[in-house]
Coordinates of C-alpha atoms in Angstrom, one line a residue:
Chain U
X25 CA 125.1 108.2 -115.1
X26 CA 126.4 109.2 -111.7
X27 CA 127.2 112.8 -111.8
X28 CA 130.9 112.5 -110.9
X29 CA 132.1 109.1 -112.2
X30 CA 133.0 108.3 -115.7
X31 CA 130.7 105.7 -117.5
X32 CA 133.3 102.9 -117.7
X33 CA 130.6 100.4 -118.7
X34 CA 128.1 100.9 -121.5
X35 CA 125.6 98.7 -123.2
X36 CA 126.6 96.9 -126.4
X37 CA 127.5 98.0 -129.0
X38 CA 129.9 100.1 -126.9
X39 CA 130.5 102.6 -129.7
X40 CA 126.8 103.5 -130.2
X41 CA 125.7 106.8 -128.6
X42 CA 122.0 106.0 -129.2
X43 CA 122.3 102.8 -127.1
X44 CA 124.2 104.7 -124.4
X45 CA 121.7 107.5 -124.3
X46 CA 118.9 105.0 -124.2
X47 CA 120.5 103.1 -121.3
X48 CA 120.7 106.4 -119.4
X49 CA 117.0 107.2 -120.2
X50 CA 118.0 110.3 -122.2
X51 CA 116.0 109.3 -125.2
X52 CA 112.2 108.8 -124.9
X53 CA 110.8 105.2 -125.0
X54 CA 107.5 104.8 -126.8
X55 CA 105.1 102.4 -125.3
X56 CA 101.9 103.0 -127.3
X57 CA 99.1 100.6 -127.2
X58 CA 98.4 99.0 -130.6
X59 CA 94.7 100.2 -130.5
X60 CA 95.7 103.8 -129.7
X61 CA 94.0 106.1 -132.2
X62 CA 96.0 108.6 -134.2
X63 CA 96.9 111.6 -132.2
X64 CA 95.2 114.9 -132.4
X65 CA 98.1 116.7 -130.8
X66 CA 99.0 119.5 -133.2
X67 CA 102.7 119.4 -134.3
X68 CA 104.0 121.3 -137.3
X69 CA 105.2 119.5 -140.4
X70 CA 108.4 120.2 -142.3
X71 CA 108.0 119.8 -146.0
X72 CA 110.0 119.5 -149.2
X73 CA 113.7 118.4 -149.2
X74 CA 115.7 117.0 -152.1
X75 CA 119.1 115.8 -153.1
X76 CA 120.7 115.2 -156.5
X77 CA 123.9 113.9 -157.8
X78 CA 126.2 115.8 -160.1
X79 CA 129.6 115.3 -161.6
X80 CA 131.9 115.1 -158.5
X81 CA 129.3 115.3 -155.7
X82 CA 125.8 115.8 -154.4
X83 CA 123.7 118.8 -153.7
X84 CA 121.0 118.9 -151.0
X85 CA 118.4 121.6 -150.6
X86 CA 115.3 122.2 -148.5
X87 CA 112.6 124.9 -148.2
X88 CA 112.3 126.8 -144.9
X89 CA 108.6 126.5 -144.0
X90 CA 106.9 124.4 -141.3
X91 CA 103.2 124.1 -141.7
X92 CA 100.4 123.2 -139.4
X93 CA 97.4 122.3 -141.5
X94 CA 96.7 125.3 -143.7
X95 CA 98.7 127.5 -141.3
X96 CA 102.4 128.6 -141.6
X97 CA 103.9 127.5 -138.3
X98 CA 107.4 128.7 -138.9
X99 CA 109.0 130.5 -141.9
X100 CA 112.7 130.0 -141.2
X101 CA 113.3 126.5 -139.9
X102 CA 116.2 124.5 -141.1
X103 CA 115.7 121.1 -142.6
X104 CA 119.1 120.5 -144.2
X105 CA 122.0 119.7 -141.8
X106 CA 125.6 118.6 -142.0
X107 CA 125.6 115.0 -140.6
X108 CA 129.4 115.0 -140.5
X109 CA 132.2 116.4 -142.6
X110 CA 131.3 114.2 -145.6
X111 CA 127.5 113.7 -145.5
X112 CA 124.3 115.7 -145.1
X113 CA 120.9 114.8 -143.8
X114 CA 117.6 116.5 -144.5
X115 CA 114.2 115.8 -142.9
X116 CA 110.5 116.0 -143.7
X117 CA 107.5 115.2 -141.4
X118 CA 106.8 116.2 -137.9
X119 CA 109.4 119.0 -137.4
X120 CA 110.1 118.6 -133.7
X121 CA 110.7 114.9 -133.9
X122 CA 112.7 115.3 -137.1
X123 CA 115.1 117.9 -135.7
X124 CA 115.7 115.8 -132.6
X125 CA 116.4 112.7 -134.8
X126 CA 119.0 114.7 -136.7
X127 CA 120.7 115.8 -133.5
X128 CA 120.9 112.2 -132.3
X129 CA 122.2 111.1 -135.7
X130 CA 124.9 113.8 -135.7
X131 CA 126.0 112.9 -132.2
X132 CA 126.0 109.2 -133.1
X133 CA 128.4 109.8 -136.1
X134 CA 130.7 112.0 -134.1
X135 CA 130.7 109.6 -131.2
X136 CA 131.6 106.7 -133.4
X137 CA 134.3 108.6 -135.2
X138 CA 136.0 109.6 -131.9
X139 CA 135.8 106.2 -130.3
X140 CA 136.9 104.3 -133.4
X141 CA 139.4 106.8 -134.7
X142 CA 137.7 106.7 -138.2
X143 CA 134.4 107.6 -139.7
X144 CA 131.6 105.1 -140.4
X145 CA 131.4 104.2 -144.1
X146 CA 128.7 106.1 -146.1
X147 CA 126.8 102.9 -146.3
X148 CA 127.1 102.4 -142.6
X149 CA 125.7 105.8 -141.9
X150 CA 122.7 105.3 -144.2
X151 CA 122.0 101.9 -142.5
X152 CA 122.1 103.4 -139.1
X153 CA 119.8 106.3 -140.1
X154 CA 117.3 103.7 -141.4
X155 CA 117.4 101.9 -138.1
X156 CA 116.7 105.2 -136.3
X157 CA 113.6 105.7 -138.5
X158 CA 112.4 102.2 -137.9
X159 CA 112.6 102.7 -134.1
X160 CA 110.1 105.6 -134.5
X161 CA 107.5 103.4 -136.2
X162 CA 105.0 103.5 -133.3
X163 CA 105.1 107.3 -133.5
X164 CA 104.6 107.1 -137.3
X165 CA 101.4 105.1 -136.7
X166 CA 100.3 107.9 -134.4
X167 CA 100.7 110.4 -137.2
X168 CA 104.1 111.8 -136.1
X169 CA 105.9 110.6 -139.2
X170 CA 109.6 111.5 -139.9
X171 CA 111.2 110.7 -143.2
X172 CA 114.8 111.7 -143.7
X173 CA 116.9 112.1 -146.8
X174 CA 120.6 111.3 -146.7
X175 CA 123.5 112.0 -149.1
X176 CA 127.2 112.1 -149.0
X177 CA 130.5 111.2 -150.6
X178 CA 132.3 107.9 -150.1
X179 CA 135.8 109.3 -149.4
X180 CA 137.4 106.1 -150.7
X181 CA 135.9 106.4 -154.2
X182 CA 135.0 110.2 -154.2
X183 CA 131.6 109.5 -155.7
X184 CA 128.3 111.0 -154.4
X185 CA 125.4 108.9 -153.2
X186 CA 121.8 109.7 -152.4
X187 CA 119.6 107.6 -150.1
X188 CA 115.9 107.8 -149.6
X189 CA 113.9 106.2 -146.7
X190 CA 110.3 105.3 -145.9
X191 CA 108.3 105.3 -142.7
X192 CA 109.2 101.6 -141.8
X193 CA 112.9 102.2 -142.1
X194 CA 113.3 101.1 -145.7
X195 CA 116.5 102.4 -147.2
X196 CA 116.9 102.9 -150.9
X197 CA 119.9 104.2 -152.8
X198 CA 118.9 106.5 -155.7
X199 CA 120.7 106.6 -159.0
X200 CA 120.1 110.3 -159.8
X201 CA 118.1 112.2 -157.2
X202 CA 115.7 111.8 -154.3
X203 CA 113.1 113.9 -152.5
X204 CA 111.0 113.7 -149.4
X205 CA 108.1 115.6 -147.9
X206 CA 104.7 116.7 -149.2
X207 CA 106.2 118.5 -152.2
X208 CA 108.6 115.7 -152.9
X209 CA 106.4 114.2 -155.6
X210 CA 106.4 117.5 -157.5
X211 CA 110.1 118.0 -157.0
X212 CA 110.8 114.5 -158.4
X213 CA 108.6 115.1 -161.4
X214 CA 110.5 118.3 -162.2
X215 CA 113.9 116.7 -161.7
X216 CA 113.0 113.8 -163.8
X217 CA 112.8 116.0 -166.9
X218 CA 115.8 118.3 -166.3
X219 CA 118.3 116.4 -164.2
X220 CA 121.7 115.5 -165.8
X221 CA 124.2 113.5 -163.7
X222 CA 127.1 115.0 -165.7
X223 CA 126.2 118.6 -164.8
X224 CA 128.6 120.8 -162.8
X225 CA 127.9 122.1 -159.3
X226 CA 126.4 125.5 -160.3
X227 CA 124.0 123.8 -162.7
X228 CA 123.0 121.3 -160.0
X229 CA 122.3 124.1 -157.5
X230 CA 120.1 125.8 -160.1
X231 CA 118.2 122.5 -160.8
X232 CA 117.7 122.0 -157.0
X233 CA 116.3 125.5 -156.6
X234 CA 114.0 125.1 -159.6
X235 CA 112.7 121.8 -158.2
X236 CA 111.9 123.6 -154.9
X237 CA 110.1 126.4 -156.7
X238 CA 108.1 123.8 -158.7
X239 CA 107.2 122.0 -155.5
X240 CA 106.2 125.2 -153.8
X241 CA 104.0 126.1 -156.8
X242 CA 101.9 122.9 -156.4
X243 CA 102.1 122.0 -152.7
X244 CA 100.6 124.4 -150.2
X245 CA 102.8 123.2 -147.4
X246 CA 106.1 124.0 -149.2
X247 CA 107.5 127.5 -148.9
X248 CA 109.4 128.6 -152.0
X249 CA 112.2 131.3 -152.0
X250 CA 110.6 134.3 -150.2
X251 CA 112.4 137.1 -152.0
X252 CA 110.3 139.8 -150.3
X253 CA 111.2 138.6 -146.8
X254 CA 114.7 137.5 -147.9
X255 CA 114.1 133.8 -146.8
X256 CA 116.0 131.4 -149.0
X257 CA 116.3 127.6 -149.0
X258 CA 119.2 125.9 -147.2
X259 CA 121.6 124.4 -149.7
X260 CA 124.7 122.3 -149.1
X261 CA 127.1 120.4 -151.4
X262 CA 129.2 117.4 -150.6
X263 CA 132.3 116.6 -152.6
X264 CA 135.5 114.7 -152.0
X265 CA 136.8 117.9 -150.4
X266 CA 134.0 117.7 -147.8
X267 CA 130.7 119.3 -147.0
X268 CA 130.1 123.0 -147.8
X269 CA 127.2 125.3 -147.0
X270 CA 126.4 127.3 -150.2
X271 CA 126.6 131.0 -149.3
X272 CA 123.3 132.8 -149.0
X273 CA 124.1 135.3 -151.7
X274 CA 124.7 132.5 -154.2
X275 CA 121.5 130.8 -153.1
X276 CA 119.6 134.1 -153.5
X277 CA 120.9 134.5 -157.0
X278 CA 119.9 130.9 -157.9
X279 CA 116.5 131.5 -156.3
X280 CA 115.9 134.6 -158.5
X281 CA 116.9 132.7 -161.6
X282 CA 114.6 129.8 -160.6
X283 CA 111.6 132.0 -160.0
X284 CA 112.1 133.3 -163.6
X285 CA 112.5 129.8 -165.1
X286 CA 109.7 127.8 -163.5
X287 CA 106.2 128.7 -164.0
Chain J
X26 CA 134.6 82.1 -89.8
X27 CA 137.9 83.5 -90.9
X28 CA 138.7 87.2 -90.3
X29 CA 140.6 89.1 -93.0
X30 CA 144.1 90.2 -92.1
X31 CA 144.2 93.7 -90.8
X32 CA 146.2 96.0 -93.1
X33 CA 146.7 99.5 -91.9
X34 CA 145.5 102.1 -94.4
X35 CA 148.9 103.7 -94.7
X36 CA 150.4 100.4 -95.8
X37 CA 147.6 99.8 -98.2
X38 CA 148.0 103.1 -99.9
X39 CA 151.7 102.8 -100.0
X40 CA 151.6 99.3 -101.6
X41 CA 149.1 100.4 -104.2
X42 CA 151.0 103.6 -105.0
X43 CA 154.2 101.6 -105.4
X44 CA 152.5 99.1 -107.7
X45 CA 151.0 101.8 -109.9
X46 CA 154.2 103.9 -110.1
X47 CA 156.2 100.9 -111.3
X48 CA 153.7 100.3 -114.1
X49 CA 153.8 104.0 -115.1
X50 CA 157.6 104.2 -115.0
X51 CA 157.7 101.8 -117.9
X52 CA 155.5 104.1 -120.1
X53 CA 156.9 106.7 -122.5
X54 CA 156.1 110.3 -121.8
X55 CA 153.7 112.8 -123.2
X56 CA 154.0 116.6 -123.0
X57 CA 151.3 119.3 -123.6
X58 CA 152.3 122.9 -124.3
X59 CA 150.3 126.1 -124.9
X60 CA 151.2 128.1 -128.0
X61 CA 149.8 131.0 -129.9
X62 CA 148.0 128.9 -132.5
X63 CA 146.7 126.4 -129.9
X64 CA 147.7 123.6 -127.5
X65 CA 150.3 121.2 -128.8
X66 CA 150.5 117.6 -127.5
X67 CA 153.5 115.5 -128.2
X68 CA 154.1 111.9 -127.3
X69 CA 156.8 109.3 -127.9
X70 CA 155.0 106.4 -129.6
X71 CA 156.5 103.7 -131.8
X72 CA 153.1 102.6 -133.0
X73 CA 151.3 104.3 -135.9
X74 CA 147.9 102.8 -135.3
X75 CA 147.6 102.6 -131.5
X76 CA 147.4 106.2 -130.4
X77 CA 147.8 107.8 -127.0
X78 CA 146.3 111.2 -127.8
X79 CA 142.7 111.5 -128.7
X80 CA 139.9 114.0 -129.4
X81 CA 137.3 114.1 -126.6
X82 CA 135.1 117.1 -127.5
X83 CA 135.2 120.3 -129.5
X84 CA 138.1 122.0 -127.6
X85 CA 139.2 119.1 -125.4
X86 CA 141.8 116.4 -125.9
X87 CA 142.9 113.4 -123.9
X88 CA 146.3 111.8 -123.6
X89 CA 147.2 108.8 -121.5
X90 CA 150.3 106.8 -120.5
X91 CA 150.7 103.4 -118.8
X92 CA 148.7 100.3 -119.5
X93 CA 147.0 100.5 -122.8
X94 CA 143.7 98.8 -121.9
X95 CA 143.3 101.0 -118.8
X96 CA 143.9 104.4 -120.4
X97 CA 141.9 103.3 -123.4
X98 CA 138.9 102.5 -121.2
X99 CA 139.3 105.9 -119.5
X100 CA 139.5 107.6 -122.9
X101 CA 136.3 105.9 -124.1
X102 CA 134.5 106.8 -120.9
X103 CA 135.7 110.4 -121.2
X104 CA 134.2 110.6 -124.7
X105 CA 130.9 109.1 -123.5
X106 CA 130.8 111.5 -120.6
X107 CA 131.4 114.5 -122.9
X108 CA 129.0 113.4 -125.6
X109 CA 126.2 112.7 -123.2
X110 CA 126.7 116.1 -121.6
X111 CA 126.8 117.9 -124.9
X112 CA 123.7 116.1 -126.2
X113 CA 121.8 116.7 -123.0
X114 CA 122.6 120.4 -122.6
X115 CA 124.7 122.3 -125.2
X116 CA 128.1 122.0 -126.8
X117 CA 129.7 124.9 -124.8
X118 CA 128.6 123.2 -121.5
X119 CA 131.3 120.5 -121.9
X120 CA 134.3 121.7 -120.1
X121 CA 137.7 120.2 -119.3
X122 CA 137.2 121.2 -115.6
X123 CA 134.2 118.9 -115.1
X124 CA 135.8 116.2 -117.2
X125 CA 139.1 116.3 -115.2
X126 CA 137.1 116.2 -112.0
X127 CA 135.2 113.1 -113.3
X128 CA 138.6 111.4 -114.2
X129 CA 139.9 112.3 -110.8
X130 CA 136.9 110.8 -109.0
X131 CA 137.0 107.7 -111.1
X132 CA 140.7 107.0 -110.6
X133 CA 140.5 107.9 -106.9
X134 CA 137.6 105.3 -106.5
X135 CA 139.5 102.6 -108.4
X136 CA 142.6 103.3 -106.4
X137 CA 140.9 102.7 -103.1
X138 CA 138.2 100.3 -103.9
X139 CA 139.3 98.4 -107.0
X140 CA 141.1 95.1 -107.0
X141 CA 144.2 96.9 -108.2
X142 CA 144.9 100.6 -109.1
X143 CA 145.0 101.7 -112.7
X144 CA 148.6 102.0 -113.8
X145 CA 148.0 105.2 -115.7
X146 CA 148.4 109.0 -115.8
X147 CA 146.2 111.1 -118.0
X148 CA 146.1 114.6 -119.4
X149 CA 142.9 116.5 -120.1
X150 CA 143.7 119.6 -122.2
X151 CA 141.4 122.4 -123.3
X152 CA 142.2 125.2 -125.7
X153 CA 140.8 128.6 -124.7
X154 CA 140.4 132.0 -126.4
X155 CA 143.9 132.9 -125.5
X156 CA 146.8 131.2 -123.7
X157 CA 145.6 132.4 -120.3
X158 CA 142.3 130.5 -121.0
X159 CA 144.0 127.2 -121.8
X160 CA 143.5 124.4 -119.3
X161 CA 146.1 121.7 -118.7
X162 CA 144.9 119.1 -116.2
X163 CA 147.0 116.1 -115.2
X164 CA 145.4 113.2 -113.2
X165 CA 147.5 110.6 -111.6
X166 CA 146.8 106.9 -110.8
X167 CA 145.4 107.8 -107.3
X168 CA 143.0 110.5 -108.6
X169 CA 145.2 113.4 -107.7
X170 CA 144.3 116.3 -109.9
X171 CA 146.9 118.9 -111.0
X172 CA 146.0 122.2 -112.7
X173 CA 149.0 123.4 -114.8
X174 CA 149.6 126.4 -116.9
X175 CA 151.9 126.8 -119.9
X176 CA 153.1 123.2 -120.1
X177 CA 152.9 119.9 -118.4
X178 CA 154.1 116.3 -118.8
X179 CA 153.1 112.7 -117.8
X180 CA 154.7 109.3 -118.0
X181 CA 157.9 107.7 -116.7
X182 CA 160.3 110.6 -116.3
X183 CA 157.6 113.3 -116.2
X184 CA 159.1 115.3 -113.4
X185 CA 162.5 115.7 -115.2
X186 CA 160.6 116.4 -118.5
X187 CA 158.5 119.1 -116.8
X188 CA 161.6 120.7 -115.4
X189 CA 163.3 120.7 -118.7
X190 CA 160.3 122.2 -120.5
X191 CA 160.1 124.9 -117.8
X192 CA 163.7 125.9 -118.5
X193 CA 163.1 126.8 -122.2
X194 CA 159.4 127.6 -122.3
X195 CA 158.7 131.3 -122.9
X196 CA 155.5 133.2 -122.8
X197 CA 153.3 133.1 -125.9
X198 CA 155.5 130.9 -128.1
X199 CA 154.7 129.8 -131.7
X200 CA 153.4 126.2 -132.2
X201 CA 156.5 125.3 -134.3
X202 CA 158.8 126.5 -131.6
X203 CA 157.1 124.6 -128.7
X204 CA 157.1 121.4 -130.8
X205 CA 160.9 121.7 -131.3
X206 CA 161.4 122.6 -127.7
X207 CA 159.4 119.6 -126.5
X208 CA 161.2 117.2 -128.8
X209 CA 164.5 118.5 -127.5
X210 CA 163.4 118.1 -123.9
X211 CA 162.4 114.5 -124.7
X212 CA 165.8 113.8 -126.2
X213 CA 167.7 115.3 -123.3
X214 CA 165.7 113.6 -120.6
X215 CA 165.6 110.2 -122.2
X216 CA 169.2 110.4 -123.4
X217 CA 168.6 108.2 -126.4
X218 CA 167.1 108.4 -129.9
X219 CA 163.3 108.8 -129.8
X220 CA 161.3 105.9 -131.1
X221 CA 158.7 107.6 -133.2
X222 CA 156.5 110.7 -132.6
X223 CA 152.7 111.1 -132.2
X224 CA 151.5 114.7 -132.2
X225 CA 148.2 116.5 -132.1
X226 CA 147.0 120.0 -131.8
X227 CA 143.9 121.8 -130.5
X228 CA 143.5 124.8 -132.8
X229 CA 142.7 128.2 -131.1
X230 CA 140.8 129.4 -134.2
X231 CA 138.0 127.5 -135.9
X232 CA 134.3 126.4 -135.5
X233 CA 133.3 123.3 -133.5
X234 CA 135.9 120.5 -133.6
X235 CA 139.4 121.9 -133.1
X236 CA 141.3 118.7 -132.6
X237 CA 143.7 117.6 -135.4
X238 CA 146.5 115.2 -135.6
X239 CA 149.9 116.4 -136.7
X240 CA 151.0 114.9 -140.0
X241 CA 154.1 112.9 -140.5
X242 CA 155.6 116.0 -142.4
X243 CA 155.0 118.3 -139.5
X244 CA 156.6 115.8 -137.1
X245 CA 159.6 114.8 -139.3
X246 CA 161.6 118.0 -138.8
X247 CA 161.6 118.1 -135.0

């Protein structure tokens, strides 16, 4: 873009920020040879994130640790983000790529909303996110894998939805809950036994916290609530009234209860 | 080989300005006013779906009068410019000043080089920490950029409207009052019943996105 003139022309679809950024060479292009061997470039991984439905909305939570092999790379990173006023996105995998993917996704949603005068449908947002993951496939083959998790409320019906993804951009709507990252398997196993879709918000936050504690108990790369250092998971809820960050004091209380509950 | 007719630049500019002004004179007006709670933007607009006021970025709004397709393409370009800048650098780096300058450059270029000038006037408005920090920029069809404070207007009878606003605008007014004051100025200047309102506000307090549209309830009493 010329520094002083407005971009009156843009690539199609004209309402896509990603396409615009790409045409201006603001997003990287990956031209990796097919025979390239997996990278040995060290990049920290972000681990367990999960989302579950409850009566009237969804709750999404993620631990705060980024790991590099057996090493703790960062203790306080954020993996759960507001995507817009009615949806949230969380990421697992190569942290640097994942956080940039979220930033691009947030800008994309805001850009669309401003241009069109209304938000994308929840389904439309999930589809777009899947496309963004698919575009990263060459990187995934190199070992820089990013797998997001998406949840939100459809304002027309007021019901919460959870979507999981895979490395090739597969998009799956989950009935009850979803999880991603190295501790995701353990979190799902825990939620499978305790999750109740008719529970209220407080109970749902408690279950989310317990599932994170369970994941941290089994998976080395997942950091549970760190009560000594005062580092607690990020938790958001989305209801028909919109997205809300659960206050840290409430998260800390839930974390203390969860550490007592889960072995 | 045929030579193009020589047209003196004075004549060219005069013809183009006349053409653009004629188009804009048909447009209904828009006013923007600083208030304690934020910047209020009020437009006469009979349509409920086709809007003239729009969010550009966190603290910045756009309003345009004249030919719909032309100010709409400028609005879209403004959002692209702002989002690219915010994505590339940071959210606080997107300012009304640089945007208004880009609008001015673009309209100025089109005025001189395009097949015809855009028949539009636009407002770029930014809410600040207090009224003194508010920025009200007006850009006309030829790219002329005006930096106003307190209040401004664009559209057909914008000069008369600005004058009328100036008569009754006081320092640090409440949003409710400026809304009524603006509506009254519209009625006096147009000298007829107003054909539907469109209103928006940039809130002084809040987190990122401060733009909100005024509801039908808020606009019904003015």
